[in-house]
Each structure stands twice: as structure tokens, then as C-alpha cells.
Amino acid sequence: MADINRLIDSARGLYSLYGERILDDEIIVNQIEVYKEDIGRTIRMMQHADIAATCSDCAGQGHGSCCMQDVEGWYDTMLILINLLMGVELPESREIAGHCLFLGNTGCKLIARYFFCVNYLCPRLMNLLGQTKAHQFMTVAGRELFSGWIVEQSLRKWLNLHTDCANGY
Ligand code: SF4
Ligand code: SF4
């Protein structure tokens, strides 16, 4: 499993070297905007379908949510870099012991999230939603993940063209 602090350092390094130039690229900026809109659509559906409230209740029950510490290790440099390009301030330290580094008292601090974080439906959520709504949610979440994949591919191409460090991320 990846060391999250090493990944964050790596993403911060790329952002400080190339962030400004990447954000001058109109295609990438437009793709990031589409990605943000799709993220907003997922979040609105989570609110309307009571997913957000259910997860918040779950997180407040002491035994914690599914934002386990292990999940932070599933992230990679590119997804963290995308968050930096979106203006996210990454945490310097863990706010909630035993949980994901990105979890705060008011929820997740990231905008661009790993697929598990976007589309995991635990048994409680499956009961809440039922098959039809669960399918609708997975469709909206899938659109978000696809838009994120587009941004990631563009970033890899950009780094490949402008630097010698695209591989390995
Ligand atoms: S997905 Fe399920 S386990 Fe995870 S926070 Fe929401 S209710 Fe809790
Ligand atoms: S949703 Fe956010 S806080 Fe929860 S596991 Fe994913 S990255 Fe961590």
C-alpha cells in the first residue's frame, strides 16, 4: 500500500513545478470544470436520496464510517494532483485517529475522490435506496468517475509532453 505522505509530497512537487502551466491549458481546465459539475451532480443526488445524511449519521455513531485509514493508501499522485489543481488544501495531519487522512469532522476534505469513495454502497445504503435508486446513483457516480478519468489521461499526456516524469504516477 502506498505511503500517503510520499504521494502528497510527490503531487505537491508536480503542482509547484507545473501547476500554473497546466492551468493555462484550456482543454484541461475545461475538463476539470466538467468533472466538477459531475461531482456536484453526484453530491446533489447523495443529498436528495438521503445518502449524505445516512453516512453522516453512520460517522457519528462512534464505530466510524467506511472512511477507513486503509483507503488513503488507495489514492495515487495523479488524483491528489487533480485535487490541488481544483484548489483543495490537503491536510497536514490526521484529524480523526484511525480513519482516512482526508476525513475531517465535517466530512471528506477532497473534491476528486477515488472510485471506492464515490460509488461504494454499503448494505445500509442499499436498503435505503433499493435497486432502482441504487442503479440511478451508480449511473450518476459513474459519470463523475469517467470525467475524472478523462482529466487524469489529459494530465498524463501533458506531463509526458512537457516533462520526463509522466511514468510512474
Ligand atoms: S457508505 Fe455505509 S458504511 Fe460508509 S459511511 Fe455511508 S452508511 Fe456508513
Ligand atoms: S471519502 Fe474522503 S475521507 Fe472518506 S475514505 Fe474517501 S478520501 Fe477518505
PDB file of C-alpha atoms and ligand atoms in Angstrom:
ATOM      1  CA  MET A   1       0.000   0.000   0.000  1.00  0.00           C
ATOM      2  CA  ALA A   2       1.240   3.464  -0.907  1.00  0.00           C
ATOM      3  CA  ASP A   3       2.571   5.829   1.734  1.00  0.00           C
ATOM      4  CA  ILE A   4       0.116   8.716   1.555  1.00  0.00           C
ATOM      5  CA  ASN A   5       2.623  11.308   2.753  1.00  0.00           C
ATOM      6  CA  ARG A   6       5.018  10.347  -0.038  1.00  0.00           C
ATOM      7  CA  LEU A   7       2.202  10.632  -2.580  1.00  0.00           C
ATOM      8  CA  ILE A   8       1.171  14.023  -1.241  1.00  0.00           C
ATOM      9  CA  ASP A   9       4.788  15.264  -1.424  1.00  0.00           C
ATOM     10  CA  SER A  10       5.024  13.967  -4.969  1.00  0.00           C
ATOM     11  CA  ALA A  11       1.753  15.673  -6.021  1.00  0.00           C
ATOM     12  CA  ARG A  12       2.788  18.915  -4.302  1.00  0.00           C
ATOM     13  CA  GLY A  13       6.129  18.770  -6.133  1.00  0.00           C
ATOM     14  CA  LEU A  14       4.391  18.394  -9.508  1.00  0.00           C
ATOM     15  CA  TYR A  15       1.923  21.136  -8.642  1.00  0.00           C
ATOM     16  CA  SER A  16       4.603  23.617  -7.640  1.00  0.00           C
ATOM     17  CA  LEU A  17       6.658  22.870 -10.778  1.00  0.00           C
ATOM     18  CA  TYR A  18       3.871  22.676 -13.352  1.00  0.00           C
ATOM     19  CA  GLY A  19       0.552  23.666 -11.755  1.00  0.00           C
ATOM     20  CA  GLU A  20       0.469  27.156 -13.228  1.00  0.00           C
ATOM     21  CA  ARG A  21       1.278  25.939 -16.727  1.00  0.00           C
ATOM     22  CA  ILE A  22      -1.235  23.087 -16.517  1.00  0.00           C
ATOM     23  CA  LEU A  23      -3.912  25.601 -15.513  1.00  0.00           C
ATOM     24  CA  ASP A  24      -3.036  27.625 -18.634  1.00  0.00           C
ATOM     25  CA  ASP A  25      -4.117  24.668 -20.746  1.00  0.00           C
ATOM     26  CA  GLU A  26      -7.664  25.466 -21.845  1.00  0.00           C
ATOM     27  CA  ILE A  27      -8.567  21.856 -22.636  1.00  0.00           C
ATOM     28  CA  ILE A  28      -7.526  20.576 -19.221  1.00  0.00           C
ATOM     29  CA  VAL A  29      -9.228  23.476 -17.436  1.00  0.00           C
ATOM     30  CA  ASN A  30     -12.479  22.763 -19.311  1.00  0.00           C
ATOM     31  CA  GLN A  31     -12.227  19.067 -18.485  1.00  0.00           C
ATOM     32  CA  ILE A  32     -11.700  19.918 -14.824  1.00  0.00           C
ATOM     33  CA  GLU A  33     -14.823  22.117 -14.939  1.00  0.00           C
ATOM     34  CA  VAL A  34     -16.884  19.271 -16.428  1.00  0.00           C
ATOM     35  CA  TYR A  35     -15.501  16.937 -13.756  1.00  0.00           C
ATOM     36  CA  LYS A  36     -16.503  19.405 -11.015  1.00  0.00           C
ATOM     37  CA  GLU A  37     -20.012  19.684 -12.464  1.00  0.00           C
ATOM     38  CA  ASP A  38     -20.343  15.907 -12.470  1.00  0.00           C
ATOM     39  CA  ILE A  39     -19.062  15.748  -8.889  1.00  0.00           C
ATOM     40  CA  GLY A  40     -21.725  18.333  -7.970  1.00  0.00           C
ATOM     41  CA  ARG A  41     -24.378  16.168  -9.609  1.00  0.00           C
ATOM     42  CA  THR A  42     -23.324  13.159  -7.503  1.00  0.00           C
ATOM     43  CA  ILE A  43     -23.342  15.232  -4.334  1.00  0.00           C
ATOM     44  CA  ARG A  44     -26.824  16.599  -5.072  1.00  0.00           C
ATOM     45  CA  MET A  45     -28.108  13.090  -5.614  1.00  0.00           C
ATOM     46  CA  MET A  46     -26.492  11.979  -2.344  1.00  0.00           C
ATOM     47  CA  GLN A  47     -28.380  14.766  -0.587  1.00  0.00           C
ATOM     48  CA  HIS A  48     -31.730  14.159  -2.287  1.00  0.00           C
ATOM     49  CA  ALA A  49     -31.580  10.405  -1.758  1.00  0.00           C
ATOM     50  CA  ASP A  50     -30.572  10.813   1.926  1.00  0.00           C
ATOM     51  CA  ILE A  51     -27.220   9.123   1.313  1.00  0.00           C
ATOM     52  CA  ALA A  52     -25.313  12.089   2.774  1.00  0.00           C
ATOM     53  CA  ALA A  53     -27.499  12.161   5.909  1.00  0.00           C
ATOM     54  CA  THR A  54     -27.187   8.399   6.383  1.00  0.00           C
ATOM     55  CA  CYS A  55     -23.392   8.490   6.050  1.00  0.00           C
ATOM     56  CA  SER A  56     -23.212  11.419   8.422  1.00  0.00           C
ATOM     57  CA  ASP A  57     -25.315   9.504  10.971  1.00  0.00           C
ATOM     58  CA  CYS A  58     -23.086   6.446  10.494  1.00  0.00           C
ATOM     59  CA  ALA A  59     -19.928   8.503  11.021  1.00  0.00           C
ATOM     60  CA  GLY A  60     -21.368   9.984  14.209  1.00  0.00           C
ATOM     61  CA  GLN A  61     -22.117   6.628  15.820  1.00  0.00           C
ATOM     62  CA  GLY A  62     -18.653   6.086  17.209  1.00  0.00           C
ATOM     63  CA  HIS A  63     -17.682   2.935  15.369  1.00  0.00           C
ATOM     64  CA  GLY A  64     -16.987   5.125  12.390  1.00  0.00           C
ATOM     65  CA  SER A  65     -17.861   5.147   8.749  1.00  0.00           C
ATOM     66  CA  CYS A  66     -16.268   3.320   5.839  1.00  0.00           C
ATOM     67  CA  CYS A  67     -13.654   6.145   5.609  1.00  0.00           C
ATOM     68  CA  MET A  68     -11.058   3.730   6.961  1.00  0.00           C
ATOM     69  CA  GLN A  69      -7.369   4.563   7.231  1.00  0.00           C
ATOM     70  CA  ASP A  70      -6.571   1.973   4.567  1.00  0.00           C
ATOM     71  CA  VAL A  71      -8.484   3.946   1.918  1.00  0.00           C
ATOM     72  CA  GLU A  72      -5.957   6.800   1.846  1.00  0.00           C
ATOM     73  CA  GLY A  73      -3.410   4.263   0.579  1.00  0.00           C
ATOM     74  CA  TRP A  74      -5.552   3.555  -2.487  1.00  0.00           C
ATOM     75  CA  TYR A  75      -5.031   7.090  -3.802  1.00  0.00           C
ATOM     76  CA  ASP A  76      -2.329   7.937  -6.297  1.00  0.00           C
ATOM     77  CA  THR A  77      -0.291  11.007  -7.163  1.00  0.00           C
ATOM     78  CA  MET A  78      -2.489  11.967 -10.116  1.00  0.00           C
ATOM     79  CA  LEU A  79      -5.727  12.077  -8.144  1.00  0.00           C
ATOM     80  CA  ILE A  80      -4.055  14.112  -5.424  1.00  0.00           C
ATOM     81  CA  LEU A  81      -2.613  16.449  -8.077  1.00  0.00           C
ATOM     82  CA  ILE A  82      -6.124  16.920  -9.525  1.00  0.00           C
ATOM     83  CA  ASN A  83      -7.344  17.967  -6.076  1.00  0.00           C
ATOM     84  CA  LEU A  84      -4.535  20.525  -5.865  1.00  0.00           C
ATOM     85  CA  LEU A  85      -5.468  21.842  -9.318  1.00  0.00           C
ATOM     86  CA  MET A  86      -9.041  22.214  -8.022  1.00  0.00           C
ATOM     87  CA  GLY A  87      -7.784  24.332  -5.143  1.00  0.00           C
ATOM     88  CA  VAL A  88      -8.103  21.764  -2.368  1.00  0.00           C
ATOM     89  CA  GLU A  89      -5.938  22.377   0.692  1.00  0.00           C
ATOM     90  CA  LEU A  90      -4.561  18.997   1.675  1.00  0.00           C
ATOM     91  CA  PRO A  91      -4.421  18.164   5.384  1.00  0.00           C
ATOM     92  CA  GLU A  92      -1.051  18.346   7.116  1.00  0.00           C
ATOM     93  CA  SER A  93      -2.064  15.811   9.748  1.00  0.00           C
ATOM     94  CA  ARG A  94      -4.754  13.259  10.589  1.00  0.00           C
ATOM     95  CA  GLU A  95      -7.807  14.835  12.175  1.00  0.00           C
ATOM     96  CA  ILE A  96      -9.566  11.613  13.227  1.00  0.00           C
ATOM     97  CA  ALA A  97      -7.404   8.841  14.636  1.00  0.00           C
ATOM     98  CA  GLY A  98      -7.702   5.501  12.887  1.00  0.00           C
ATOM     99  CA  HIS A  99      -9.507   6.995   9.893  1.00  0.00           C
ATOM    100  CA  CYS A 100      -8.543   8.253   6.459  1.00  0.00           C
ATOM    101  CA  LEU A 101      -6.163  11.218   6.433  1.00  0.00           C
ATOM    102  CA  PHE A 102      -8.643  13.161   4.289  1.00  0.00           C
ATOM    103  CA  LEU A 103     -11.550  12.787   6.709  1.00  0.00           C
ATOM    104  CA  GLY A 104     -12.493  15.810   8.773  1.00  0.00           C
ATOM    105  CA  ASN A 105     -15.232  16.429  11.293  1.00  0.00           C
ATOM    106  CA  THR A 106     -17.453  17.780   8.525  1.00  0.00           C
ATOM    107  CA  GLY A 107     -16.684  15.011   6.055  1.00  0.00           C
ATOM    108  CA  CYS A 108     -14.227  14.398   3.259  1.00  0.00           C
ATOM    109  CA  LYS A 109     -11.764  17.212   2.508  1.00  0.00           C
ATOM    110  CA  LEU A 110     -11.187  16.153  -1.094  1.00  0.00           C
ATOM    111  CA  ILE A 111     -13.158  17.118  -4.200  1.00  0.00           C
ATOM    112  CA  ALA A 112     -11.812  14.497  -6.619  1.00  0.00           C
ATOM    113  CA  ARG A 113     -12.164  11.117  -4.953  1.00  0.00           C
ATOM    114  CA  TYR A 114     -11.202   7.515  -5.598  1.00  0.00           C
ATOM    115  CA  PHE A 115     -13.900   5.252  -7.037  1.00  0.00           C
ATOM    116  CA  PHE A 116     -14.498   3.427  -3.739  1.00  0.00           C
ATOM    117  CA  CYS A 117     -15.218   6.786  -2.075  1.00  0.00           C
ATOM    118  CA  VAL A 118     -17.627   7.797  -4.845  1.00  0.00           C
ATOM    119  CA  ASN A 119     -19.680   4.706  -5.533  1.00  0.00           C
ATOM    120  CA  TYR A 120     -19.471   2.336  -2.562  1.00  0.00           C
ATOM    121  CA  LEU A 121     -22.961   1.419  -1.388  1.00  0.00           C
ATOM    122  CA  CYS A 122     -22.815  -0.468   1.898  1.00  0.00           C
ATOM    123  CA  PRO A 123     -25.738  -2.747   2.920  1.00  0.00           C
ATOM    124  CA  ARG A 124     -27.357   0.103   4.882  1.00  0.00           C
ATOM    125  CA  LEU A 125     -27.334   2.342   1.798  1.00  0.00           C
ATOM    126  CA  MET A 126     -28.565  -0.482  -0.425  1.00  0.00           C
ATOM    127  CA  ASN A 127     -31.520  -0.959   1.950  1.00  0.00           C
ATOM    128  CA  LEU A 128     -32.192   2.757   1.926  1.00  0.00           C
ATOM    129  CA  LEU A 129     -32.078   3.122  -1.854  1.00  0.00           C
ATOM    130  CA  GLY A 130     -33.477  -0.100  -3.217  1.00  0.00           C
ATOM    131  CA  GLN A 131     -32.444  -1.459  -6.620  1.00  0.00           C
ATOM    132  CA  THR A 132     -33.854   1.295  -8.840  1.00  0.00           C
ATOM    133  CA  LYS A 133     -32.416   4.269  -6.954  1.00  0.00           C
ATOM    134  CA  ALA A 134     -29.143   2.432  -6.406  1.00  0.00           C
ATOM    135  CA  HIS A 135     -28.874   1.950 -10.164  1.00  0.00           C
ATOM    136  CA  GLN A 136     -29.642   5.645 -10.770  1.00  0.00           C
ATOM    137  CA  PHE A 137     -26.985   6.604  -8.247  1.00  0.00           C
ATOM    138  CA  MET A 138     -24.371   4.316  -9.817  1.00  0.00           C
ATOM    139  CA  THR A 139     -25.093   5.909 -13.198  1.00  0.00           C
ATOM    140  CA  VAL A 140     -24.501   9.426 -11.866  1.00  0.00           C
ATOM    141  CA  ALA A 141     -21.419   8.324  -9.902  1.00  0.00           C
ATOM    142  CA  GLY A 142     -20.116   6.530 -12.982  1.00  0.00           C
ATOM    143  CA  ARG A 143     -20.352   9.762 -14.987  1.00  0.00           C
ATOM    144  CA  GLU A 144     -18.246  11.505 -12.320  1.00  0.00           C
ATOM    145  CA  LEU A 145     -15.646   8.753 -12.394  1.00  0.00           C
ATOM    146  CA  PHE A 146     -15.490   8.844 -16.188  1.00  0.00           C
ATOM    147  CA  SER A 147     -14.939  12.626 -16.177  1.00  0.00           C
ATOM    148  CA  GLY A 148     -12.170  12.147 -13.622  1.00  0.00           C
ATOM    149  CA  TRP A 149     -10.564   9.531 -15.838  1.00  0.00           C
ATOM    150  CA  ILE A 150     -10.613  11.991 -18.770  1.00  0.00           C
ATOM    151  CA  VAL A 151      -8.802  14.621 -16.679  1.00  0.00           C
ATOM    152  CA  GLU A 152      -6.272  12.073 -15.487  1.00  0.00           C
ATOM    153  CA  GLN A 153      -5.495  10.924 -19.035  1.00  0.00           C
ATOM    154  CA  SER A 154      -5.021  14.534 -20.164  1.00  0.00           C
ATOM    155  CA  LEU A 155      -2.711  15.254 -17.253  1.00  0.00           C
ATOM    156  CA  ARG A 156      -0.599  12.197 -18.010  1.00  0.00           C
ATOM    157  CA  LYS A 157      -0.341  13.292 -21.646  1.00  0.00           C
ATOM    158  CA  TRP A 158       0.547  16.830 -20.601  1.00  0.00           C
ATOM    159  CA  LEU A 159       3.287  15.604 -18.272  1.00  0.00           C
ATOM    160  CA  ASN A 160       4.528  13.229 -20.920  1.00  0.00           C
ATOM    161  CA  LEU A 161       4.803  16.064 -23.460  1.00  0.00           C
ATOM    162  CA  HIS A 162       6.253  18.724 -21.193  1.00  0.00           C
ATOM    163  CA  THR A 163       8.341  16.773 -18.694  1.00  0.00           C
ATOM    164  CA  ASP A 164      10.074  13.458 -18.279  1.00  0.00           C
ATOM    165  CA  CYS A 165       8.049  12.444 -15.237  1.00  0.00           C
ATOM    166  CA  ALA A 166       4.710  11.123 -16.511  1.00  0.00           C
ATOM    167  CA  ASN A 167       5.615   7.491 -15.953  1.00  0.00           C
ATOM    168  CA  GLY A 168       5.352   6.055 -12.514  1.00  0.00           C
ATOM    169  CA  TYR A 169       2.326   8.127 -11.464  1.00  0.00           C
TER     170      TYR A 169
HETATM  171  S1  SF4 B   1     -21.396   4.070   2.946  1.00  0.00           S
HETATM  172 FE1  SF4 B   1     -22.345   2.930   4.630  1.00  0.00          FE
HETATM  173  S2  SF4 B   1     -20.616   2.411   5.994  1.00  0.00           S
HETATM  174 FE2  SF4 B   1     -19.955   4.067   4.627  1.00  0.00          FE
HETATM  175  S3  SF4 B   1     -20.364   5.953   5.788  1.00  0.00           S
HETATM  176 FE3  SF4 B   1     -22.129   5.569   4.453  1.00  0.00          FE
HETATM  177  S4  SF4 B   1     -23.560   4.447   5.755  1.00  0.00           S
HETATM  178 FE4  SF4 B   1     -21.564   4.318   6.735  1.00  0.00          FE
HETATM  179  S1  SF4 B   2     -14.438   9.723   1.174  1.00  0.00           S
HETATM  180 FE1  SF4 B   2     -12.695  11.041   1.650  1.00  0.00          FE
HETATM  181  S2  SF4 B   2     -12.372  10.750   3.840  1.00  0.00           S
HETATM  182 FE2  SF4 B   2     -13.634   9.042   3.138  1.00  0.00          FE
HETATM  183  S3  SF4 B   2     -12.181   7.411   2.647  1.00  0.00           S
HETATM  184 FE3  SF4 B   2     -12.561   8.559   0.766  1.00  0.00          FE
HETATM  185  S4  SF4 B   2     -10.926  10.094   0.707  1.00  0.00           S
HETATM  186 FE4  SF4 B   2     -11.026   9.306   2.759  1.00  0.00          FE
END
